[in-house]
XYZ file of C-alpha atoms in Angstrom:
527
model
C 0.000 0.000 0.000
C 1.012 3.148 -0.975
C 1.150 6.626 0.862
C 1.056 10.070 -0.115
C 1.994 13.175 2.034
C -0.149 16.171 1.557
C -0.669 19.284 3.741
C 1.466 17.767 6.336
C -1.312 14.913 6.431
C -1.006 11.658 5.599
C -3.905 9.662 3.705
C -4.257 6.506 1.890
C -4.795 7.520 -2.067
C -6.415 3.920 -3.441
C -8.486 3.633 -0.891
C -9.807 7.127 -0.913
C -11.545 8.112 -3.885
C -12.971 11.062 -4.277
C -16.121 12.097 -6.570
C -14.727 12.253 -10.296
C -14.311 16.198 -11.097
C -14.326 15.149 -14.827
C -18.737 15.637 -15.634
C -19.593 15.169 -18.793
C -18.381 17.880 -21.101
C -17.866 20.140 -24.667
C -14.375 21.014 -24.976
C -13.492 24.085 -27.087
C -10.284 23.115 -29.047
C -8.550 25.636 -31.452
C -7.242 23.435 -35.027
C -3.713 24.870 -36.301
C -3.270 24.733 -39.976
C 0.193 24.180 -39.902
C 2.667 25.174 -42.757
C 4.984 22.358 -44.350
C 7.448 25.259 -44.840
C 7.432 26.429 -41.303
C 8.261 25.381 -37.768
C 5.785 26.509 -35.305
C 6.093 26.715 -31.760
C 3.059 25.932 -29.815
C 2.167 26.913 -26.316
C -0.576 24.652 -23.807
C -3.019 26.002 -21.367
C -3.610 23.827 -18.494
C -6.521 22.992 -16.818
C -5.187 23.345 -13.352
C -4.675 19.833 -12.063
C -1.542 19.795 -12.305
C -0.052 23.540 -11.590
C 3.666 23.422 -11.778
C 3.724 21.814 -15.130
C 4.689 23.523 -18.116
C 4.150 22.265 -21.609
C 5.072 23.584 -24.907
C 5.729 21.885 -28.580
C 7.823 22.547 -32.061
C 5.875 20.946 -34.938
C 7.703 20.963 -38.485
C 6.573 18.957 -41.763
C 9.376 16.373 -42.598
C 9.297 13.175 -44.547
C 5.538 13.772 -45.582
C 4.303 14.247 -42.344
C 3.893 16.422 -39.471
C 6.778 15.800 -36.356
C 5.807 17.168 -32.552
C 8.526 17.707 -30.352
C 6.367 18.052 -26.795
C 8.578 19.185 -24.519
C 7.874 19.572 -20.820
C 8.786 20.320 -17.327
C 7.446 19.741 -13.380
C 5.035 16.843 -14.691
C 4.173 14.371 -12.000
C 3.442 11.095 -12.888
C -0.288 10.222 -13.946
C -0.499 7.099 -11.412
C -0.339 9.681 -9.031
C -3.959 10.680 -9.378
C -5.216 7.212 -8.107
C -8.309 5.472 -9.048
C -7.858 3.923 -12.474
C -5.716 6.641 -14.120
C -2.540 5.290 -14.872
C -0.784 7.475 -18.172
C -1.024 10.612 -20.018
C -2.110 9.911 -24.035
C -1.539 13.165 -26.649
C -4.329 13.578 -28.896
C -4.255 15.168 -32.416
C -8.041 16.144 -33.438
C -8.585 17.340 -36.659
C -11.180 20.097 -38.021
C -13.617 17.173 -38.430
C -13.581 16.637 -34.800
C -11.438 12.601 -35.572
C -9.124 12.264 -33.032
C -6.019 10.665 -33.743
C -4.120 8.771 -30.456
C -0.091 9.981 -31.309
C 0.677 8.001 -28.191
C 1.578 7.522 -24.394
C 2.898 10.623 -22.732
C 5.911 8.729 -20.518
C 6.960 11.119 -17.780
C 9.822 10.073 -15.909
C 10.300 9.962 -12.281
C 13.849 10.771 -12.495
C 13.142 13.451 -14.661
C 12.249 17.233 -13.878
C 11.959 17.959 -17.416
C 11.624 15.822 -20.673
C 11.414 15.777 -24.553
C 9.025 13.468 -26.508
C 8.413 13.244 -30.448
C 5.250 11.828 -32.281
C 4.567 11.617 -35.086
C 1.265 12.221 -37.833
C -0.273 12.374 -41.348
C -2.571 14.954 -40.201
C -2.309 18.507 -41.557
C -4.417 20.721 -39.612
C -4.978 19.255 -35.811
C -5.587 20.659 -32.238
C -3.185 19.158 -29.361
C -4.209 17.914 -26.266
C -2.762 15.413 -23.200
C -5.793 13.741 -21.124
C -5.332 10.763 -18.492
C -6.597 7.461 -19.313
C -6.875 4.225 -17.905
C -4.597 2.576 -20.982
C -2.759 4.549 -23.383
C -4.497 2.570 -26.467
C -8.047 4.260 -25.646
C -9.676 4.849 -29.396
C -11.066 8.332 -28.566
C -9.941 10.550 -25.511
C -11.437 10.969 -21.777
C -13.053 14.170 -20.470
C -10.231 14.207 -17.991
C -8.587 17.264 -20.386
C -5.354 18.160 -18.222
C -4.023 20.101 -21.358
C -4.377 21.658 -24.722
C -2.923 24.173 -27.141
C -3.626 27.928 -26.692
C -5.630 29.713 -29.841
C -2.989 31.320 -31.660
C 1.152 30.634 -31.847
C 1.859 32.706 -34.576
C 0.080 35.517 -36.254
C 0.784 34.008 -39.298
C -0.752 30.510 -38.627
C -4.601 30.493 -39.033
C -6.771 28.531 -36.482
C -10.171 27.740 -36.384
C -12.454 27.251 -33.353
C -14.079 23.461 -32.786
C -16.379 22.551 -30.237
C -15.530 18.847 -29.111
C -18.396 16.586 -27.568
C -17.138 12.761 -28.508
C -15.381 12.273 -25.108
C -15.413 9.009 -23.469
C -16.219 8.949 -19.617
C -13.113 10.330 -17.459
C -11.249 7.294 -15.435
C -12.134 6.910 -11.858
C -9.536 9.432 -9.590
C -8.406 9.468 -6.304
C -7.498 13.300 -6.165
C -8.734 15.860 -8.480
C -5.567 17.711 -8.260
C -1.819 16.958 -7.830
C -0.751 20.593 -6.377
C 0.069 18.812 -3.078
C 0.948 15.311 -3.808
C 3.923 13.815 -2.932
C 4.429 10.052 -3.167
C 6.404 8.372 -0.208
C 6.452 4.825 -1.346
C 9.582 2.762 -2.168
C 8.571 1.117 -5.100
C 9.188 2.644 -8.116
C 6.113 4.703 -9.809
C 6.710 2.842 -13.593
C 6.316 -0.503 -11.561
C 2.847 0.229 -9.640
C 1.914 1.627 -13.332
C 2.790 -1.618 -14.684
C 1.200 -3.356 -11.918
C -2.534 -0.896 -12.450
C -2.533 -1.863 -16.050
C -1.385 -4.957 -15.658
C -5.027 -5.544 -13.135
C -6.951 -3.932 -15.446
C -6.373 -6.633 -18.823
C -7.184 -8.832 -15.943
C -9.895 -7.755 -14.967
C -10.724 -7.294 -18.509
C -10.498 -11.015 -19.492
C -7.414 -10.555 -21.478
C -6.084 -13.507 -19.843
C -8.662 -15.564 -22.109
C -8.678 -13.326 -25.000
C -5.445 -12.133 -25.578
C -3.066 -14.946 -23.950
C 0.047 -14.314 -25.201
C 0.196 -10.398 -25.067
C -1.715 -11.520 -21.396
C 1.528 -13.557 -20.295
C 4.198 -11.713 -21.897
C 2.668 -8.455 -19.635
C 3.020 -11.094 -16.944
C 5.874 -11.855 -17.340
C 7.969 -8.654 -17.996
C 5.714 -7.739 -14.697
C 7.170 -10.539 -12.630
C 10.613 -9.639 -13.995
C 10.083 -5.897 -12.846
C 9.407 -7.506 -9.213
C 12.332 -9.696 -9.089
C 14.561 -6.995 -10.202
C 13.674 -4.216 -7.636
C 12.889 -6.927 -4.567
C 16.665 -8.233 -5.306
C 18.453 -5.260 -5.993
C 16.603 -2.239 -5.505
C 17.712 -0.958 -9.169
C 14.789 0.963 -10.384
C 16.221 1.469 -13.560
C 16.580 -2.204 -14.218
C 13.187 -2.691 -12.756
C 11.616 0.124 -14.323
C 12.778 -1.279 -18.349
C 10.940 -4.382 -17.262
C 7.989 -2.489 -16.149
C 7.423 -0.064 -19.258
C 7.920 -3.850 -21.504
C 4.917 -5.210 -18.799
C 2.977 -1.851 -19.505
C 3.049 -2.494 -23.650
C 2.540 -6.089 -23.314
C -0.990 -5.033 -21.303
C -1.799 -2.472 -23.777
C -1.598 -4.531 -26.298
C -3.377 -7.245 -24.383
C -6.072 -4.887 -23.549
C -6.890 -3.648 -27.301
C -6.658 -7.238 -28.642
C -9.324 -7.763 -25.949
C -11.210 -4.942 -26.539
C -11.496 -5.752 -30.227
C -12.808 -9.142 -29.958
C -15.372 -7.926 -27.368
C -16.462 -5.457 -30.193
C -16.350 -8.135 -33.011
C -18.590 -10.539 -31.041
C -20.728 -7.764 -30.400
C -21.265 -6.573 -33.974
C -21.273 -10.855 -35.005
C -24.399 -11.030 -32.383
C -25.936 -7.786 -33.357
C -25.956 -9.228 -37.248
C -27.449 -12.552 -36.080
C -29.969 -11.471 -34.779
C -30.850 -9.236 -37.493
C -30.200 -12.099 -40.034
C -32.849 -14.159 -38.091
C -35.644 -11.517 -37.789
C -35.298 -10.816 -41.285
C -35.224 -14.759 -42.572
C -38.664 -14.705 -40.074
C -40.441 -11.995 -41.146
C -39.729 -12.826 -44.615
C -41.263 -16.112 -44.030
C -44.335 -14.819 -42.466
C -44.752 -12.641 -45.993
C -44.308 -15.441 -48.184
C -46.976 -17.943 -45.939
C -49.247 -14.375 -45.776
C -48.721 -14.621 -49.714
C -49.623 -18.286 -49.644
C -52.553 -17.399 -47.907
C -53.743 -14.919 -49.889
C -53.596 -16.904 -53.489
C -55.396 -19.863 -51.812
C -58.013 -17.701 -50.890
C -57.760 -16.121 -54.339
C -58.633 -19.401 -55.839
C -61.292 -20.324 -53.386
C -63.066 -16.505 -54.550
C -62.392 -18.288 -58.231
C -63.899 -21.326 -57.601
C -67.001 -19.545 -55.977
C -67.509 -17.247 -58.871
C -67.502 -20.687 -61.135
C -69.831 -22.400 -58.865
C -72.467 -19.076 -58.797
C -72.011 -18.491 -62.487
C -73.043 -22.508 -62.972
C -75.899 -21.793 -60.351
C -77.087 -18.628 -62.078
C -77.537 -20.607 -65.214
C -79.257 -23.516 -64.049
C -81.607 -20.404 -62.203
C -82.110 -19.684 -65.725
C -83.030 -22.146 -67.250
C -85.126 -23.717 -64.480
C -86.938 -20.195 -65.288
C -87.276 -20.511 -68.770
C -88.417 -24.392 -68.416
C -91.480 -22.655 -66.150
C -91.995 -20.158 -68.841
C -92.374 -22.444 -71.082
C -94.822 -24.917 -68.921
C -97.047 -21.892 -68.222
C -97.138 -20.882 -71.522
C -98.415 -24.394 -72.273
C -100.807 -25.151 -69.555
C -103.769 -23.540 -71.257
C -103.402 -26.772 -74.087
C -102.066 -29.045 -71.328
C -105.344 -28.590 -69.010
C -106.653 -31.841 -70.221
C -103.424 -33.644 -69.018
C -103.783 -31.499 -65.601
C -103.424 -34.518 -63.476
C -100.408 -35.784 -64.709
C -99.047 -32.468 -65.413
C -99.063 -30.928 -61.831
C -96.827 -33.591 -60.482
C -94.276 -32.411 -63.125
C -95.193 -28.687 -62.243
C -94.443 -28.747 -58.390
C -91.397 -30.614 -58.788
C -90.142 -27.945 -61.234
C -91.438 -25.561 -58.503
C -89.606 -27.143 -56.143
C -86.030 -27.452 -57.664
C -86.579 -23.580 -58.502
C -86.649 -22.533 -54.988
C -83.796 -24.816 -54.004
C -81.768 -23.560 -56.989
C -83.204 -20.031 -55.331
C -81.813 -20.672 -52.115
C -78.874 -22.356 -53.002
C -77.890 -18.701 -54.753
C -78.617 -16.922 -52.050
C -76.000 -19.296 -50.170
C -73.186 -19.325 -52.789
C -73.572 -15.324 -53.014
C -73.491 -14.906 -48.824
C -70.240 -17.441 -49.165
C -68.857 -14.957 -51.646
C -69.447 -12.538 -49.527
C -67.600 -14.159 -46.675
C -64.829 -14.519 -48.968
C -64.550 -10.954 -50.469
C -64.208 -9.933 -47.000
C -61.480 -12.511 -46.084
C -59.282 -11.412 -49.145
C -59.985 -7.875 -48.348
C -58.559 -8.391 -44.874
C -55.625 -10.911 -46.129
C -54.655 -8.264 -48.750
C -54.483 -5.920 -45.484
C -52.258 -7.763 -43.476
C -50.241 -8.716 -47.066
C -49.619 -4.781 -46.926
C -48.595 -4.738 -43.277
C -46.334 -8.003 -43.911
C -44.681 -5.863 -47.165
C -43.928 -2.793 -44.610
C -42.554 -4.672 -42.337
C -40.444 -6.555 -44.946
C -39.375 -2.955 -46.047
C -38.675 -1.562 -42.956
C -36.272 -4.603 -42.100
C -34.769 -4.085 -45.404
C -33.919 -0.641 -44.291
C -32.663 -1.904 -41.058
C -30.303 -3.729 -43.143
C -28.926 -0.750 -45.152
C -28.902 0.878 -42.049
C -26.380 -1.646 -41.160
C -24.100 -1.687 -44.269
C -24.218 2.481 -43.959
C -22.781 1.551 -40.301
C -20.022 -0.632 -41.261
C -19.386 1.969 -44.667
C -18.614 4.943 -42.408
C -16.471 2.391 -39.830
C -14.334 1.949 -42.973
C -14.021 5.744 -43.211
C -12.636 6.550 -39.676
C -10.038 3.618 -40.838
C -8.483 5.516 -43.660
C -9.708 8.097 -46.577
C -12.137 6.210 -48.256
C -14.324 6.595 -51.320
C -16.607 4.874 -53.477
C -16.442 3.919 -57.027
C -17.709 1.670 -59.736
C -14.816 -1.091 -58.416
C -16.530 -0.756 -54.631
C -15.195 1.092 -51.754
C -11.602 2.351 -52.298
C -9.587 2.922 -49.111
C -6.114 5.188 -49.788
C -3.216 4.453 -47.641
C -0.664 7.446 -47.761
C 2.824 6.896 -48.666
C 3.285 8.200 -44.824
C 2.405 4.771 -43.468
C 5.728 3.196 -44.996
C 9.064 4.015 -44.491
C 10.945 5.918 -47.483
C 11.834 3.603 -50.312
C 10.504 0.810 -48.384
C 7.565 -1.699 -47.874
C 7.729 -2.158 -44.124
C 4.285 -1.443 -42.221
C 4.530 1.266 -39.525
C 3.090 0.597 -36.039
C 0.486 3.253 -37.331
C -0.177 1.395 -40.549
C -0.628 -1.571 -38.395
C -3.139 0.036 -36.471
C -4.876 0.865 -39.379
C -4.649 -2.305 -40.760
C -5.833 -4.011 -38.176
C -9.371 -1.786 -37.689
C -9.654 -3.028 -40.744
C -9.211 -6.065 -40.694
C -11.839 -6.322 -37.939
C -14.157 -4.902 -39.522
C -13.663 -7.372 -42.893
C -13.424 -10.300 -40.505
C -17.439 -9.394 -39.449
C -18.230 -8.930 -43.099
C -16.869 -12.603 -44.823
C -18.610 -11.687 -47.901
C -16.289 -8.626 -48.653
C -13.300 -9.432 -51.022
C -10.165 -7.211 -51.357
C -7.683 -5.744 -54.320
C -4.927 -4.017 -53.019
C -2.561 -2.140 -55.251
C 0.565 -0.032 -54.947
C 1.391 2.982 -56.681
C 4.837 5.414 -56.339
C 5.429 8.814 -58.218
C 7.635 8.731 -61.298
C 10.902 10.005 -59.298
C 13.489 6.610 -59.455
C 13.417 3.987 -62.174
C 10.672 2.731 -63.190
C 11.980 -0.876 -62.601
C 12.651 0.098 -58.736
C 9.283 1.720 -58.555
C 7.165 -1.189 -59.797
C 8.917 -3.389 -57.427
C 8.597 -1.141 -54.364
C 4.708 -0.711 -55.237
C 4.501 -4.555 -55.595
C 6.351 -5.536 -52.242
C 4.091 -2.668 -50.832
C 0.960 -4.326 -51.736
C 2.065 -7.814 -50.457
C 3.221 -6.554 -47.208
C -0.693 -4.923 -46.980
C -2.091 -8.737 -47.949
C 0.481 -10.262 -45.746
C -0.240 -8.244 -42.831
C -4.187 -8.888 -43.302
C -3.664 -12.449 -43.466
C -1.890 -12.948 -40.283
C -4.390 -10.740 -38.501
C -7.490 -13.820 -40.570
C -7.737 -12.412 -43.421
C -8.691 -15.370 -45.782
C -5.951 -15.134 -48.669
C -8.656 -16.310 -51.238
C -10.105 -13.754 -50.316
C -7.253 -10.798 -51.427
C -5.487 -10.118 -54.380
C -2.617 -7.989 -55.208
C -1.042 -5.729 -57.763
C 1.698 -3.223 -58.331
C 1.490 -0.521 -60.981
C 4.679 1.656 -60.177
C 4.218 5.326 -61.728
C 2.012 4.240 -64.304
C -1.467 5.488 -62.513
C -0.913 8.634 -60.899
C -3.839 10.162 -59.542
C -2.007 14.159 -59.841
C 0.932 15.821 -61.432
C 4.508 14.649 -60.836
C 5.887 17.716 -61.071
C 4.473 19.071 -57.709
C 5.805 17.433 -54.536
C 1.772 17.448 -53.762
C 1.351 15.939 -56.663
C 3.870 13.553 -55.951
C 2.595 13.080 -52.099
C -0.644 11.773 -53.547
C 0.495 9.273 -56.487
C 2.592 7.484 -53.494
C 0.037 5.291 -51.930
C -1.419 2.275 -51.553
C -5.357 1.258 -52.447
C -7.278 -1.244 -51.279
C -10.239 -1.646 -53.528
C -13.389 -3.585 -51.460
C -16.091 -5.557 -52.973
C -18.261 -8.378 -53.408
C -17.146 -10.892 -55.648
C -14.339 -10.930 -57.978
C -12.834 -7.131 -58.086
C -11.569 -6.594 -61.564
C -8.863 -4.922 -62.497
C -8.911 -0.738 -63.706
């Protein structure tokens, strides 16, 4: 356990936790539109929690894409705040209001004062540091400790956005760290590593994500050994930060399967209303063309008994026209007479039956034709459900990567940003990417995939349609090992032969490097 001096006074910070200051919020952010020509110095404004620290970053454009250099000074360590905060995470957000997680905020407890670079495709992006529970978090906390001021340079426009997609702020044990001071032995990166550690636990990583689970475990177990043997909390503390990536990893893996079984059961379910509902409209239909030929077989039968009605009255037309020269054969004609009497009114009556039965019927198939309409809204309104769903899983794709659609399907664009220069190795980022993806395809099996590489025309074109080509595969290699089906991909390179601008702009040349990953049903033929 743990104790912090503050005030003099000593309390106990994990069992103490006090109501989170963090209520739901809207953040105004101000977005820089930075200059690729220009280094700009940006200043933070603090939102008080932790007053001694100073912040302040250099962002330059280099290598097609935007570097931060955060620097800072007086930072305390985020575990400090107790409760379930255990790191820092800096946030780009863009003028769309996507944030973009440039990573985990490390601050040292060795260290008054420290330098950290990131890294981002982004052009135009507000900064800001919030504390988290795991440094992987898709979208940032309301706990806001920091974010850039409005305007660093005269000459660099801003724009005002109003932020509202927060997730809910971790659970603290102090809303401010003016007067903390930590007075335990063991080192702050190990009870970090220890936190996160608990919380994949607690998570179920241990099931879902077993080997990122025990490596965390086991870095963690190193961490212990290290600093109960030796008391070197630098040689405990390498251990720890290995433990702390292990869980992180363990705790997105995790956190990704959740989802996927999630959307697999959400799907399911719709699947089997609509295969029910489309049953009921197809028995309602069944129902409704046997009572259509019922109504058909009535009309016969009336029209048959509506003829014999007339020609039982013609047959007693024609008797009465002859009874004035049949009087003499009275006796024996009367017989005949009634019984032709008689089969009139039962022909009689049996009309009025048949045309009361066709009632009966006319009013069934008026109300089956009614509930054939309801069945056919329904049927519609599932239908809609359903595109509901595929406009869900289209805009997922598009906070993966720039997307579009085209005759070929949906076209995703991977920047030439994600790989390093001249080369066709994934960065972490592009593995991030790639593996949203991926998650998403896994939930759709009837998606299929094209990817293909492009490069400007600067180099030969020999070395460019190779680098393209080992560009693509390492895309369809990287999708495969995260289950992919490799039926299910194909792959191309095209060099500088399809460039999408000019070459002779280096903007021109920015967008012709990339790689696209074309997504369909079916085969996906060529351009």
């Amino acid at each position: 356990m743990k104790i912090l001096r503050t005030g003099g006074l000593f309390f106990l910070l994990f069992l103490i936790l006090v109501p989170n200051v963090w209520a739901q919020i809207d953040k105004s952010f101000n977005v820089i539109q930075f200059p690729e020509g220009r280094t700009v110095k940006v200043g933070f404004i603090s939102s008080g929690q932790i007053p001694s620290a100073q912040m302040r970053a250099e962002v330059k454009f280099q290598e097609g894409q935007f570097q931060v250099e955060l620097k800072f000074e007086k930072m305390k360590s985020a575990i400090l705040f107790g409760g379930d905060v255990t790191c820092y995470v800096l946030w780009a957000i863009n003028r769309d209001g996507a944030p973009e997680n440039l990573g985990e905020l490390w601050v040292r407890p060795d260290s008054d004062k420290d330098t950290v670079k990131y890294s981002t495709g982004l052009r135009n992006f507000a900064l800001a540091v919030t504390g988290e529970k795991y440094y992987q978090v898709p979208k940032p906390s309301e706990m806001v400790l920091f974010w850039n001021d409005s305007r660093p340079n005269p000459a660099v426009r801003t724009d005002p956005l109003v932020y509202k997609q927060f997730s809910p702020a971790p659970a603290n044990g102090v809303s401010s760290l003016e007067s903390v001071r930590y007075d335990g032995k063991k080192p702050l990166d190990l009870l970090q590593a220890e936190k996160v550690f608990k919380l994949a636990q607690d998570l179920g990583a241990g099931e879902l994500a077993s080997d990122l689970y025990a490596q965390a475990s086991v870095a963690l177990n190193q961490a212990t050994q290290v600093y109960q043997r030796s008391r070197n909390n630098k040689g405990a503390q390498r251990f720890a930060r290995d433990s702390v990536a292990a869980s992180n990893e363990a705790i997105r893996l995790t956190n990704r399967k959740l989802e996927l079984a999630a959307l697999e059961k959400e799907y399911a379910e719709r699947q089997a209303q609509m295969a029910e509902l489309e049953g009921r409209a197809n028995q309602a239909e069944e129902q409704v063309r046997a009572a259509e030929k019922q109504v058909q077989a009535s009309e016969v039968q009336m029209r048959a008994a509506e003829s014999q009605v007339k020609t039982a009255e013609a047959t007693i037309l024609k008797v009465q026209q002859q009874r004035a020269e049949a009087e003499r054969k009275v006796a024996s004609a009367q017989s005949s007479l009634e019984k032709l009497n008689a089969e009139s009114a039962r022909l009689t009556l049996e009309k009025g039956n048949l045309e009361t039965s066709l009632a009966s019927l006319n009013a069934e198939r008026t109300q089956l034709e009614i509930e054939k309409a309801s069945l056919l809204a329904e049927k519609q309104t599932l239908q809609q459900d359903k595109d509901d769903l595929q406009g869900r899983l289209q805009q997922a794709l598009s906070q993966v990567a720039e997307t579009h659609s085209s005759a070929r399907g949906l076209i995703l664009n991977l920047p030439d940003i994600l790989f390093s220069v001249g080369e066709a190795d994934l960065k972490p980022e592009t593995r991030i990417v790639m593996a949203k993806l991926s998650g998403i395809l896994l939930m759709m099996q009837d998606l299929n995939l094209r990817i293909e590489g492009h490069t400007d025309s600067t180099g030969a074109p020999s070395f460019n349609l190779r680098l393209s080509e080992r560009r693509a595969d390492a895309v369809f290699d990287f999708m495969a090992i995260q289950g992919i089906g490799s039926e299910r991909m194909k792959t191309a390179g095209y060099g500088m032969e399809r460039p999408l601008a000019d070459n002779a702009t280096a903007s021109g040349r920015s967008q012709n490097r990339r790689v696209e990953i074309i997504i369909a049903e079916g085969e996906i033929a060529a351009q």
